[in-house]
C-alpha cells in the first residue's frame, strides 16, 4: 500500500517532502498502472544528494506526492529500470498478442479449408452419423452406383429408348444407403484397428465420438431404409438384395484372414450390377451379366489395391492383410493384368448384349484412363494413391456414357 513520509529536515539539510512507495507494489503493478508512483531521488541545486533520505523523520502522515517547495525531479536507476521493464513488457505482450492472433487466424483458416459440408451445414448432433456413413466422401457411393447404372442402361431396349430413369434414381440413392451401411458395419468391426491407423483414427467410432451402441442403432436405421428401397423391386431382386447382406457383413473380416480382401470387396461392390439388371428384366442373363460382374471385380482390384498402398506401413504394424502387401514391388504388373481382364470382360459383355459401336469407342478411352492411373501412380505417396483412387469416378462415367450411346446408336 502506498505511503508518504513527511520529513522535517535538519538545519544541515533543507526540508522537503518525499514520496515513498512499497517496491513490491510497484513491481507487481508495473508501469501499466496509471495510479502507481515510482520511487525517485530528489536533488537540490544548492546541496549534494543526501545518502540518508530520511535523516530526522519524526512524523508519518498520508500526503500528496509533491512538496511545498520547488524541487528538481529526476528518475533514479530503479525508476529507469522499471520504465525499461514496462516498455519491454508492453513490446513483448504486443508481439505475443500479434503472434497468437496470427496463429489463431491461421488455425481458423485451416479449419475452414478442412471442413466439409457436413461441418458447415448439419446440426452438431448429426455430424458424427453423417461422417460414419461417409456422406462427405461420395466417391465410394459412386463406385457402388456405377455397376448398377451400367446394368440398368445395358438392360434398356436398343434404339431410341432411354434407360429406366426411375430405376436409375432409385439405385443411385440406394447406393448411398448401402454404402453407408457397409461403412458403419466396417467401422463397428474395425474400430480397434482404425484407432491405430493414422488415416482412420479420427473416425467417429474409432475416436470415441460415437459409442458402439449408437453405431448399432444407426445401422438399424440404415438397414430399415435399405429394406424400404428393396421392397420397391420385384421378388427376384429382393432375393438378390438379401444375399448382398452376407457379403456386406463379412467383408470387414477378410483383411484378417486373407491377403485378397480387395477381391472380396469386388464381389461386394459390384453385386448391385446383378441387382440392377434383375430389377429391369426380372431375371439374370448369365452371358451378359457374368462378364459385366467379373469386369467390375477386376476394376475394384485395380483401384482398391492402389488405395490400400496408403495404409501399408500401418497394416504391417497391426498385422492385417491386403493385396498391396501381397504384391509389393510387383503391384503395377498385377494391376496391368487386372486392367486387361477388366476391359476384356467389358468387351465380352457388350458383344453378348449386341451393343453399338459407340460402346467400344468408350472402352478405348476407359483403357487409356486405366493405363494412366496404373503407370503414373506413385505407390509410395498416400496423397497420389488417393488421387488415383478418386479418379475412378471418371472411369465409371466413361463406361456408363459408352453403354448409353451404344444403346441409342446401335
Short mmCIF file of N, CA, C and O in Angstrom, two decimals, residues 266-397:
data_model
loop_
_atom_site.label_atom_id
_atom_site.label_comp_id
_atom_site.label_asym_id
_atom_site.label_seq_id
_atom_site.Cartn_x
_atom_site.Cartn_y
_atom_site.Cartn_z
N UNK A 266 -14.48 -56.58 -54.28
CA UNK A 266 -15.00 -56.52 -55.64
C UNK A 266 -16.31 -57.29 -55.79
O UNK A 266 -17.24 -56.84 -56.46
N UNK A 267 -16.40 -58.46 -55.13
CA UNK A 267 -17.64 -59.21 -55.16
C UNK A 267 -18.79 -58.43 -54.52
O UNK A 267 -19.92 -58.46 -55.01
N UNK A 268 -18.47 -57.71 -53.43
CA UNK A 268 -19.50 -56.95 -52.73
C UNK A 268 -19.89 -55.68 -53.50
O UNK A 268 -21.08 -55.38 -53.69
N UNK A 269 -18.89 -54.93 -53.94
CA UNK A 269 -19.15 -53.63 -54.57
C UNK A 269 -19.96 -53.76 -55.86
O UNK A 269 -20.75 -52.88 -56.20
N UNK A 270 -19.78 -54.84 -56.60
CA UNK A 270 -20.39 -54.98 -57.92
C UNK A 270 -21.64 -55.85 -57.93
O UNK A 270 -22.21 -56.09 -59.00
N UNK A 271 -22.07 -56.31 -56.75
CA UNK A 271 -23.29 -57.09 -56.67
C UNK A 271 -24.51 -56.29 -57.15
O UNK A 271 -25.47 -56.84 -57.69
N UNK A 272 -24.45 -54.99 -56.97
CA UNK A 272 -25.54 -54.13 -57.43
C UNK A 272 -25.74 -54.17 -58.93
O UNK A 272 -26.84 -53.88 -59.42
N UNK A 273 -24.69 -54.55 -59.67
CA UNK A 273 -24.84 -54.69 -61.12
C UNK A 273 -25.81 -55.81 -61.46
O UNK A 273 -26.68 -55.67 -62.33
N UNK A 274 -25.70 -56.93 -60.75
CA UNK A 274 -26.65 -58.03 -60.94
C UNK A 274 -28.06 -57.60 -60.53
O UNK A 274 -29.06 -57.93 -61.20
N UNK A 275 -28.12 -56.85 -59.45
CA UNK A 275 -29.42 -56.41 -58.93
C UNK A 275 -30.10 -55.44 -59.90
O UNK A 275 -31.33 -55.49 -60.08
N UNK A 276 -29.31 -54.56 -60.52
CA UNK A 276 -29.89 -53.58 -61.45
C UNK A 276 -30.52 -54.24 -62.67
O UNK A 276 -31.63 -53.88 -63.09
N UNK A 277 -29.83 -55.22 -63.24
CA UNK A 277 -30.37 -55.94 -64.41
C UNK A 277 -31.64 -56.70 -64.02
O UNK A 277 -32.65 -56.67 -64.73
N UNK A 278 -31.59 -57.36 -62.85
CA UNK A 278 -32.75 -58.13 -62.40
C UNK A 278 -33.95 -57.22 -62.13
O UNK A 278 -35.11 -57.63 -62.35
N UNK A 279 -33.70 -56.00 -61.64
CA UNK A 279 -34.80 -55.09 -61.36
C UNK A 279 -35.54 -54.69 -62.64
O UNK A 279 -36.73 -54.41 -62.60
N UNK A 280 -34.83 -54.65 -63.77
CA UNK A 280 -35.44 -54.27 -65.05
C UNK A 280 -36.01 -55.49 -65.77
O UNK A 280 -37.15 -55.46 -66.28
N UNK A 281 -35.25 -56.57 -65.81
CA UNK A 281 -35.62 -57.74 -66.61
C UNK A 281 -36.37 -58.81 -65.82
O UNK A 281 -37.02 -59.68 -66.40
N UNK A 282 -36.24 -58.81 -64.49
CA UNK A 282 -36.90 -59.83 -63.69
C UNK A 282 -36.13 -61.12 -63.58
O UNK A 282 -36.59 -62.07 -62.93
N UNK A 283 -34.95 -61.18 -64.17
CA UNK A 283 -34.12 -62.38 -64.12
C UNK A 283 -32.69 -61.98 -64.46
O UNK A 283 -32.38 -60.80 -64.61
N UNK A 284 -31.78 -62.96 -64.56
CA UNK A 284 -30.38 -62.70 -64.87
C UNK A 284 -30.02 -63.42 -66.17
O UNK A 284 -30.35 -64.59 -66.35
N UNK A 285 -29.36 -62.71 -67.05
CA UNK A 285 -28.83 -63.31 -68.28
C UNK A 285 -27.33 -63.55 -68.05
O UNK A 285 -26.53 -62.62 -68.12
N UNK A 286 -26.91 -64.79 -67.78
CA UNK A 286 -25.50 -65.06 -67.44
C UNK A 286 -24.53 -64.64 -68.54
O UNK A 286 -23.41 -64.19 -68.24
N UNK A 287 -24.91 -64.74 -69.80
CA UNK A 287 -23.99 -64.41 -70.89
C UNK A 287 -23.60 -62.94 -70.88
O UNK A 287 -22.50 -62.57 -71.31
N UNK A 288 -24.48 -62.10 -70.38
CA UNK A 288 -24.20 -60.66 -70.33
C UNK A 288 -23.72 -60.25 -68.94
O UNK A 288 -22.72 -59.54 -68.79
N UNK A 289 -24.43 -60.73 -67.93
CA UNK A 289 -24.18 -60.21 -66.59
C UNK A 289 -22.94 -60.79 -65.92
O UNK A 289 -22.27 -60.09 -65.15
N UNK A 290 -22.61 -62.04 -66.19
CA UNK A 290 -21.40 -62.57 -65.56
C UNK A 290 -20.13 -61.86 -66.05
O UNK A 290 -19.28 -61.50 -65.23
N UNK A 291 -19.96 -61.62 -67.38
CA UNK A 291 -18.79 -60.84 -67.80
C UNK A 291 -18.80 -59.41 -67.23
O UNK A 291 -17.74 -58.89 -66.85
N UNK A 292 -19.99 -58.80 -67.13
CA UNK A 292 -20.07 -57.45 -66.57
C UNK A 292 -19.68 -57.45 -65.09
O UNK A 292 -18.95 -56.57 -64.61
N UNK A 293 -20.16 -58.46 -64.37
CA UNK A 293 -19.84 -58.57 -62.95
C UNK A 293 -18.35 -58.83 -62.73
O UNK A 293 -17.71 -58.21 -61.87
N UNK A 294 -17.78 -59.72 -63.53
CA UNK A 294 -16.35 -60.04 -63.42
C UNK A 294 -15.49 -58.82 -63.75
O UNK A 294 -14.47 -58.57 -63.10
N UNK A 295 -15.93 -58.06 -64.74
CA UNK A 295 -15.17 -56.85 -65.09
C UNK A 295 -15.13 -55.87 -63.91
O UNK A 295 -14.10 -55.24 -63.64
N UNK A 296 -16.26 -55.78 -63.19
CA UNK A 296 -16.29 -54.91 -62.01
C UNK A 296 -15.37 -55.39 -60.92
O UNK A 296 -14.73 -54.58 -60.23
N UNK A 297 -15.27 -56.71 -60.74
CA UNK A 297 -14.37 -57.25 -59.72
C UNK A 297 -12.92 -56.91 -60.04
O UNK A 297 -12.16 -56.49 -59.15
N UNK A 298 -12.51 -57.06 -61.30
CA UNK A 298 -11.14 -56.72 -61.68
C UNK A 298 -10.89 -55.21 -61.57
O UNK A 298 -9.79 -54.78 -61.18
N UNK A 299 -11.89 -54.43 -61.90
CA UNK A 299 -11.76 -52.98 -61.74
C UNK A 299 -11.54 -52.61 -60.27
O UNK A 299 -10.68 -51.80 -59.94
N UNK A 300 -12.30 -53.25 -59.39
CA UNK A 300 -12.15 -53.00 -57.95
C UNK A 300 -10.74 -53.40 -57.48
O UNK A 300 -10.14 -52.71 -56.64
N UNK A 301 -10.22 -54.50 -58.00
CA UNK A 301 -8.86 -54.90 -57.64
C UNK A 301 -7.84 -53.84 -58.02
O UNK A 301 -6.85 -53.63 -57.32
N UNK A 302 -8.09 -53.16 -59.13
CA UNK A 302 -7.16 -52.10 -59.55
C UNK A 302 -7.22 -50.93 -58.58
O UNK A 302 -6.21 -50.53 -57.98
N UNK A 303 -8.41 -50.35 -58.41
CA UNK A 303 -8.47 -49.10 -57.64
C UNK A 303 -8.28 -49.31 -56.14
O UNK A 303 -7.71 -48.46 -55.45
N UNK A 304 -8.73 -50.45 -55.61
CA UNK A 304 -8.59 -50.62 -54.16
C UNK A 304 -7.20 -51.10 -53.77
O UNK A 304 -6.77 -50.88 -52.63
N UNK A 305 -6.48 -51.74 -54.68
CA UNK A 305 -5.07 -52.06 -54.39
C UNK A 305 -4.25 -50.77 -54.33
O UNK A 305 -3.39 -50.62 -53.45
N UNK A 306 -4.51 -49.87 -55.26
CA UNK A 306 -3.84 -48.56 -55.20
C UNK A 306 -4.20 -47.86 -53.90
O UNK A 306 -3.33 -47.30 -53.21
N UNK A 307 -5.47 -47.91 -53.53
CA UNK A 307 -5.93 -47.27 -52.30
C UNK A 307 -5.26 -47.89 -51.07
O UNK A 307 -4.90 -47.19 -50.12
N UNK A 308 -5.08 -49.21 -51.09
CA UNK A 308 -4.50 -49.91 -49.93
C UNK A 308 -3.04 -49.53 -49.69
O UNK A 308 -2.54 -49.71 -48.58
N UNK A 309 -2.37 -49.03 -50.72
CA UNK A 309 -0.97 -48.63 -50.53
C UNK A 309 -0.84 -47.43 -49.60
O UNK A 309 0.26 -47.15 -49.11
N UNK A 310 -1.93 -46.73 -49.32
CA UNK A 310 -1.88 -45.63 -48.36
C UNK A 310 -1.57 -46.13 -46.95
O UNK A 310 -0.91 -45.44 -46.17
N UNK A 311 -2.07 -47.32 -46.62
CA UNK A 311 -2.01 -47.81 -45.25
C UNK A 311 -1.04 -48.97 -45.06
O UNK A 311 -1.06 -49.61 -44.00
N UNK A 312 -0.22 -49.26 -46.04
CA UNK A 312 0.59 -50.49 -45.97
C UNK A 312 1.54 -50.51 -44.77
O UNK A 312 1.76 -51.58 -44.18
N UNK A 313 2.09 -49.37 -44.39
CA UNK A 313 3.01 -49.35 -43.25
C UNK A 313 2.26 -49.64 -41.95
O UNK A 313 2.74 -50.41 -41.10
N UNK A 314 1.09 -49.02 -41.79
CA UNK A 314 0.28 -49.29 -40.59
C UNK A 314 -0.23 -50.72 -40.60
O UNK A 314 -0.31 -51.36 -39.54
N UNK A 315 -0.58 -51.23 -41.77
CA UNK A 315 -1.09 -52.61 -41.87
C UNK A 315 -0.04 -53.62 -41.42
O UNK A 315 -0.36 -54.62 -40.77
N UNK A 316 1.22 -53.37 -41.75
CA UNK A 316 2.30 -54.27 -41.33
C UNK A 316 2.43 -54.27 -39.81
O UNK A 316 2.57 -55.33 -39.17
N UNK A 317 2.36 -53.09 -39.20
CA UNK A 317 2.49 -52.99 -37.74
C UNK A 317 1.33 -53.68 -37.03
O UNK A 317 1.51 -54.33 -36.00
N UNK A 318 0.12 -53.50 -37.59
CA UNK A 318 -1.07 -54.04 -36.94
C UNK A 318 -1.22 -55.53 -37.19
O UNK A 318 -1.72 -56.27 -36.34
N UNK A 319 -0.82 -55.97 -38.39
CA UNK A 319 -0.92 -57.39 -38.73
C UNK A 319 -2.10 -57.73 -39.62
O UNK A 319 -2.45 -58.91 -39.71
N UNK A 320 -2.70 -56.73 -40.28
CA UNK A 320 -3.79 -57.02 -41.22
C UNK A 320 -3.21 -57.16 -42.62
O UNK A 320 -2.09 -56.72 -42.90
N UNK A 321 -4.01 -57.73 -43.53
CA UNK A 321 -3.51 -58.12 -44.85
C UNK A 321 -4.18 -57.31 -45.95
O UNK A 321 -5.28 -56.79 -45.77
N UNK A 322 -3.52 -57.22 -47.10
CA UNK A 322 -4.07 -56.54 -48.27
C UNK A 322 -3.29 -56.97 -49.51
O UNK A 322 -2.18 -57.51 -49.41
N UNK A 323 -3.87 -56.71 -50.68
CA UNK A 323 -3.15 -57.00 -51.92
C UNK A 323 -1.94 -56.09 -52.08
O UNK A 323 -0.97 -56.47 -52.75
N UNK A 324 -1.98 -54.92 -51.47
CA UNK A 324 -0.82 -54.03 -51.53
C UNK A 324 0.40 -54.70 -50.90
O UNK A 324 1.53 -54.60 -51.41
N UNK A 325 0.19 -55.40 -49.79
CA UNK A 325 1.29 -56.13 -49.14
C UNK A 325 1.61 -57.42 -49.89
O UNK A 325 2.77 -57.82 -49.95
N UNK A 326 0.59 -58.03 -50.45
CA UNK A 326 0.80 -59.29 -51.19
C UNK A 326 1.64 -59.06 -52.44
O UNK A 326 2.54 -59.84 -52.75
N UNK A 327 1.37 -57.98 -53.17
CA UNK A 327 2.06 -57.75 -54.43
C UNK A 327 3.40 -57.03 -54.24
O UNK A 327 4.34 -57.28 -54.98
N UNK A 328 3.48 -56.16 -53.28
CA UNK A 328 4.73 -55.44 -53.02
C UNK A 328 5.23 -54.66 -54.22
O UNK A 328 4.49 -53.88 -54.83
N UNK A 329 6.49 -54.90 -54.59
CA UNK A 329 7.10 -54.19 -55.71
C UNK A 329 6.54 -54.62 -57.06
O UNK A 329 6.79 -53.96 -58.07
N UNK A 330 5.81 -55.71 -57.10
CA UNK A 330 5.22 -56.19 -58.35
C UNK A 330 3.80 -55.67 -58.57
O UNK A 330 3.09 -56.16 -59.45
N UNK A 331 3.38 -54.72 -57.76
CA UNK A 331 1.99 -54.25 -57.79
C UNK A 331 1.56 -53.82 -59.19
O UNK A 331 0.48 -54.20 -59.67
N UNK A 332 2.37 -53.03 -59.87
CA UNK A 332 1.95 -52.49 -61.17
C UNK A 332 1.80 -53.58 -62.23
O UNK A 332 0.97 -53.46 -63.13
N UNK A 333 2.58 -54.64 -62.12
CA UNK A 333 2.42 -55.76 -63.06
C UNK A 333 1.07 -56.46 -62.82
O UNK A 333 0.36 -56.79 -63.78
N UNK A 334 0.74 -56.68 -61.57
CA UNK A 334 -0.55 -57.27 -61.24
C UNK A 334 -1.70 -56.36 -61.71
O UNK A 334 -2.68 -56.85 -62.28
N UNK A 335 -1.57 -55.08 -61.44
CA UNK A 335 -2.63 -54.15 -61.81
C UNK A 335 -2.82 -54.09 -63.33
O UNK A 335 -3.95 -53.94 -63.82
N UNK A 336 -1.73 -54.20 -64.05
CA UNK A 336 -1.84 -54.23 -65.52
C UNK A 336 -2.65 -55.44 -65.98
O UNK A 336 -3.53 -55.32 -66.84
N UNK A 337 -2.38 -56.59 -65.38
CA UNK A 337 -3.16 -57.79 -65.71
C UNK A 337 -4.63 -57.63 -65.36
O UNK A 337 -5.52 -58.02 -66.14
N UNK A 338 -4.91 -57.04 -64.18
CA UNK A 338 -6.30 -56.82 -63.78
C UNK A 338 -7.00 -55.85 -64.75
O UNK A 338 -8.17 -56.04 -65.09
N UNK A 339 -6.28 -54.82 -65.16
CA UNK A 339 -6.86 -53.85 -66.09
C UNK A 339 -7.22 -54.49 -67.43
O UNK A 339 -8.29 -54.20 -68.00
N UNK A 340 -6.34 -55.34 -67.93
CA UNK A 340 -6.61 -56.04 -69.20
C UNK A 340 -7.83 -56.94 -69.06
O UNK A 340 -8.71 -56.97 -69.94
N UNK A 341 -7.93 -57.66 -67.94
CA UNK A 341 -9.08 -58.54 -67.73
C UNK A 341 -10.37 -57.73 -67.60
O UNK A 341 -11.44 -58.17 -68.07
N UNK A 342 -10.29 -56.57 -66.98
CA UNK A 342 -11.47 -55.72 -66.83
C UNK A 342 -12.00 -55.28 -68.19
O UNK A 342 -13.21 -55.43 -68.48
N UNK A 343 -11.13 -54.74 -69.03
CA UNK A 343 -11.56 -54.25 -70.35
C UNK A 343 -12.03 -55.42 -71.23
O UNK A 343 -13.04 -55.30 -71.96
N UNK A 344 -11.35 -56.55 -71.16
CA UNK A 344 -11.76 -57.72 -71.95
C UNK A 344 -13.16 -58.20 -71.56
O UNK A 344 -14.01 -58.51 -72.42
N UNK A 345 -13.42 -58.25 -70.26
CA UNK A 345 -14.73 -58.69 -69.78
C UNK A 345 -15.82 -57.70 -70.18
O UNK A 345 -16.95 -58.11 -70.52
N UNK A 346 -15.51 -56.41 -70.13
CA UNK A 346 -16.49 -55.40 -70.57
C UNK A 346 -16.81 -55.55 -72.06
O UNK A 346 -17.97 -55.43 -72.47
N UNK A 347 -15.77 -55.83 -72.86
CA UNK A 347 -15.99 -56.02 -74.30
C UNK A 347 -16.86 -57.25 -74.55
O UNK A 347 -17.77 -57.23 -75.41
N UNK A 348 -16.63 -58.33 -73.79
CA UNK A 348 -17.42 -59.54 -73.96
C UNK A 348 -18.88 -59.30 -73.58
O UNK A 348 -19.81 -59.77 -74.26
N UNK A 349 -19.11 -58.57 -72.48
CA UNK A 349 -20.48 -58.27 -72.06
C UNK A 349 -21.19 -57.45 -73.13
O UNK A 349 -22.37 -57.71 -73.45
N UNK A 350 -20.51 -56.47 -73.71
CA UNK A 350 -21.11 -55.66 -74.76
C UNK A 350 -21.40 -56.46 -76.01
O UNK A 350 -22.44 -56.27 -76.66
N UNK A 351 -20.50 -57.35 -76.35
CA UNK A 351 -20.69 -58.18 -77.55
C UNK A 351 -21.91 -59.09 -77.38
O UNK A 351 -22.74 -59.22 -78.29
N UNK A 352 -22.03 -59.73 -76.22
CA UNK A 352 -23.17 -60.61 -75.96
C UNK A 352 -24.49 -59.83 -75.90
O UNK A 352 -25.56 -60.38 -76.18
N UNK A 353 -24.41 -58.55 -75.51
CA UNK A 353 -25.61 -57.71 -75.45
C UNK A 353 -25.92 -57.06 -76.79
O UNK A 353 -26.91 -56.34 -76.89
N UNK A 354 -25.05 -57.30 -77.80
CA UNK A 354 -25.23 -56.72 -79.14
C UNK A 354 -25.37 -55.19 -79.09
O UNK A 354 -26.30 -54.59 -79.63
N UNK A 355 -24.42 -54.59 -78.43
CA UNK A 355 -24.42 -53.14 -78.25
C UNK A 355 -23.73 -52.46 -79.43
O UNK A 355 -22.94 -53.09 -80.15
N UNK A 356 -24.00 -51.17 -79.63
CA UNK A 356 -23.47 -50.44 -80.78
C UNK A 356 -22.00 -50.07 -80.65
O UNK A 356 -21.36 -50.24 -79.60
N UNK A 357 -21.47 -49.51 -81.75
CA UNK A 357 -20.04 -49.20 -81.86
C UNK A 357 -19.55 -48.16 -80.87
O UNK A 357 -18.38 -48.15 -80.47
N UNK A 358 -20.43 -47.25 -80.44
CA UNK A 358 -20.01 -46.19 -79.52
C UNK A 358 -19.50 -46.77 -78.20
O UNK A 358 -18.62 -46.17 -77.55
N UNK A 359 -20.02 -47.91 -77.83
CA UNK A 359 -19.58 -48.54 -76.59
C UNK A 359 -18.11 -48.93 -76.67
O UNK A 359 -17.34 -48.70 -75.72
N UNK A 360 -17.71 -49.48 -77.80
CA UNK A 360 -16.31 -49.91 -77.95
C UNK A 360 -15.36 -48.73 -78.03
O UNK A 360 -14.21 -48.82 -77.60
N UNK A 361 -15.86 -47.63 -78.56
CA UNK A 361 -15.05 -46.41 -78.54
C UNK A 361 -14.80 -45.95 -77.10
O UNK A 361 -13.70 -45.52 -76.74
N UNK A 362 -15.84 -46.08 -76.28
CA UNK A 362 -15.68 -45.68 -74.88
C UNK A 362 -14.70 -46.62 -74.16
O UNK A 362 -13.98 -46.20 -73.25
N UNK A 363 -14.68 -47.89 -74.57
CA UNK A 363 -13.72 -48.81 -73.96
C UNK A 363 -12.28 -48.40 -74.25
O UNK A 363 -11.39 -48.58 -73.41
N UNK A 364 -12.06 -47.84 -75.44
CA UNK A 364 -10.72 -47.34 -75.76
C UNK A 364 -10.32 -46.20 -74.83
O UNK A 364 -9.19 -46.15 -74.33
N UNK A 365 -11.26 -45.28 -74.59
CA UNK A 365 -10.98 -44.16 -73.67
C UNK A 365 -10.77 -44.68 -72.25
O UNK A 365 -9.85 -44.25 -71.54
N UNK A 366 -11.63 -45.63 -71.83
CA UNK A 366 -11.50 -46.19 -70.48
C UNK A 366 -10.18 -46.94 -70.31
O UNK A 366 -9.56 -46.90 -69.23
N UNK A 367 -9.73 -47.62 -71.36
CA UNK A 367 -8.44 -48.32 -71.29
C UNK A 367 -7.30 -47.33 -71.08
O UNK A 367 -6.38 -47.58 -70.28
N UNK A 368 -7.37 -46.20 -71.78
CA UNK A 368 -6.35 -45.17 -71.59
C UNK A 368 -6.35 -44.63 -70.17
O UNK A 368 -5.29 -44.36 -69.59
N UNK A 369 -7.55 -44.48 -69.59
CA UNK A 369 -7.64 -43.99 -68.21
C UNK A 369 -7.03 -44.99 -67.23
O UNK A 369 -6.27 -44.60 -66.31
N UNK A 370 -7.33 -46.27 -67.39
CA UNK A 370 -6.75 -47.28 -66.52
C UNK A 370 -5.23 -47.33 -66.64
O UNK A 370 -4.51 -47.40 -65.64
N UNK A 371 -4.74 -47.26 -67.88
CA UNK A 371 -3.29 -47.29 -68.10
C UNK A 371 -2.63 -46.09 -67.44
O UNK A 371 -1.56 -46.21 -66.82
N UNK A 372 -3.26 -44.93 -67.56
CA UNK A 372 -2.70 -43.72 -66.94
C UNK A 372 -2.59 -43.85 -65.44
O UNK A 372 -1.52 -43.56 -64.86
N UNK A 373 -3.66 -44.30 -64.78
CA UNK A 373 -3.61 -44.35 -63.31
C UNK A 373 -2.67 -45.44 -62.81
O UNK A 373 -2.02 -45.27 -61.77
N UNK A 374 -2.55 -46.54 -63.56
CA UNK A 374 -1.66 -47.61 -63.11
C UNK A 374 -0.20 -47.21 -63.24
O UNK A 374 0.60 -47.35 -62.30
N UNK A 375 0.17 -46.68 -64.38
CA UNK A 375 1.59 -46.42 -64.63
C UNK A 375 2.09 -45.10 -64.05
O UNK A 375 3.29 -44.91 -63.89
N UNK A 376 1.20 -44.20 -63.73
CA UNK A 376 1.64 -42.93 -63.13
C UNK A 376 1.46 -42.90 -61.61
O UNK A 376 1.88 -41.94 -60.96
N UNK A 377 0.81 -43.92 -61.04
CA UNK A 377 0.58 -43.93 -59.59
C UNK A 377 1.91 -44.02 -58.84
O UNK A 377 2.74 -44.88 -59.14
N UNK A 378 2.08 -43.12 -57.89
CA UNK A 378 3.24 -43.17 -57.01
C UNK A 378 2.82 -43.94 -55.75
O UNK A 378 2.19 -43.38 -54.85
N UNK A 379 3.15 -45.21 -55.72
CA UNK A 379 2.66 -46.08 -54.65
C UNK A 379 3.30 -45.80 -53.30
O UNK A 379 2.86 -46.33 -52.28
N UNK A 380 4.32 -44.95 -53.28
CA UNK A 380 4.93 -44.55 -52.01
C UNK A 380 4.34 -43.24 -51.49
O UNK A 380 4.72 -42.78 -50.42
N UNK A 381 3.42 -42.65 -52.25
CA UNK A 381 2.81 -41.39 -51.85
C UNK A 381 1.33 -41.60 -51.54
O UNK A 381 0.53 -41.83 -52.46
N UNK A 382 0.92 -41.53 -50.27
CA UNK A 382 -0.50 -41.68 -49.94
C UNK A 382 -1.38 -40.67 -50.66
O UNK A 382 -2.50 -41.00 -51.07
N UNK A 383 -0.87 -39.45 -50.83
CA UNK A 383 -1.66 -38.41 -51.49
C UNK A 383 -1.94 -38.79 -52.94
O UNK A 383 -3.07 -38.66 -53.43
N UNK A 384 -0.92 -39.28 -53.65
CA UNK A 384 -1.11 -39.65 -55.05
C UNK A 384 -1.97 -40.91 -55.17
O UNK A 384 -2.78 -41.01 -56.10
N UNK A 385 -1.82 -41.84 -54.27
CA UNK A 385 -2.67 -43.04 -54.28
C UNK A 385 -4.13 -42.66 -54.13
O UNK A 385 -5.01 -43.20 -54.83
N UNK A 386 -4.40 -41.74 -53.22
CA UNK A 386 -5.79 -41.31 -53.03
C UNK A 386 -6.30 -40.58 -54.26
O UNK A 386 -7.47 -40.73 -54.66
N UNK A 387 -5.43 -39.79 -54.89
CA UNK A 387 -5.83 -39.05 -56.10
C UNK A 387 -6.20 -40.01 -57.22
O UNK A 387 -7.20 -39.83 -57.93
N UNK A 388 -5.40 -41.06 -57.39
CA UNK A 388 -5.70 -42.05 -58.43
C UNK A 388 -6.98 -42.81 -58.10
O UNK A 388 -7.78 -43.12 -58.99
N UNK A 389 -7.17 -43.13 -56.84
CA UNK A 389 -8.39 -43.82 -56.44
C UNK A 389 -9.63 -42.98 -56.76
O UNK A 389 -10.61 -43.49 -57.35
N UNK A 390 -9.60 -41.71 -56.41
CA UNK A 390 -10.74 -40.83 -56.66
C UNK A 390 -11.02 -40.68 -58.15
O UNK A 390 -12.18 -40.54 -58.56
N UNK A 391 -9.98 -40.76 -58.98
CA UNK A 391 -10.16 -40.58 -60.43
C UNK A 391 -11.01 -41.68 -61.06
O UNK A 391 -11.46 -41.52 -62.20
N UNK A 392 -11.26 -42.76 -60.34
CA UNK A 392 -12.04 -43.86 -60.91
C UNK A 392 -13.51 -43.52 -61.10
O UNK A 392 -14.23 -44.25 -61.79
N UNK A 393 -13.96 -42.43 -60.51
CA UNK A 393 -15.32 -41.99 -60.81
C UNK A 393 -15.46 -41.66 -62.30
O UNK A 393 -16.53 -41.85 -62.89
N UNK A 394 -14.36 -41.20 -62.91
CA UNK A 394 -14.40 -40.89 -64.35
C UNK A 394 -14.42 -42.17 -65.18
O UNK A 394 -15.06 -42.22 -66.23
N UNK A 395 -13.74 -43.21 -64.71
CA UNK A 395 -13.80 -44.50 -65.41
C UNK A 395 -15.24 -45.00 -65.43
O UNK A 395 -15.75 -45.44 -66.48
N UNK A 396 -15.90 -44.97 -64.28
CA UNK A 396 -17.29 -45.41 -64.23
C UNK A 396 -18.19 -44.59 -65.12
O UNK A 396 -19.09 -45.13 -65.79
N UNK A 397 -17.95 -43.27 -65.17
CA UNK A 397 -18.77 -42.40 -66.02
C UNK A 397 -18.53 -42.66 -67.50
O UNK A 397 -19.47 -42.63 -68.31
#
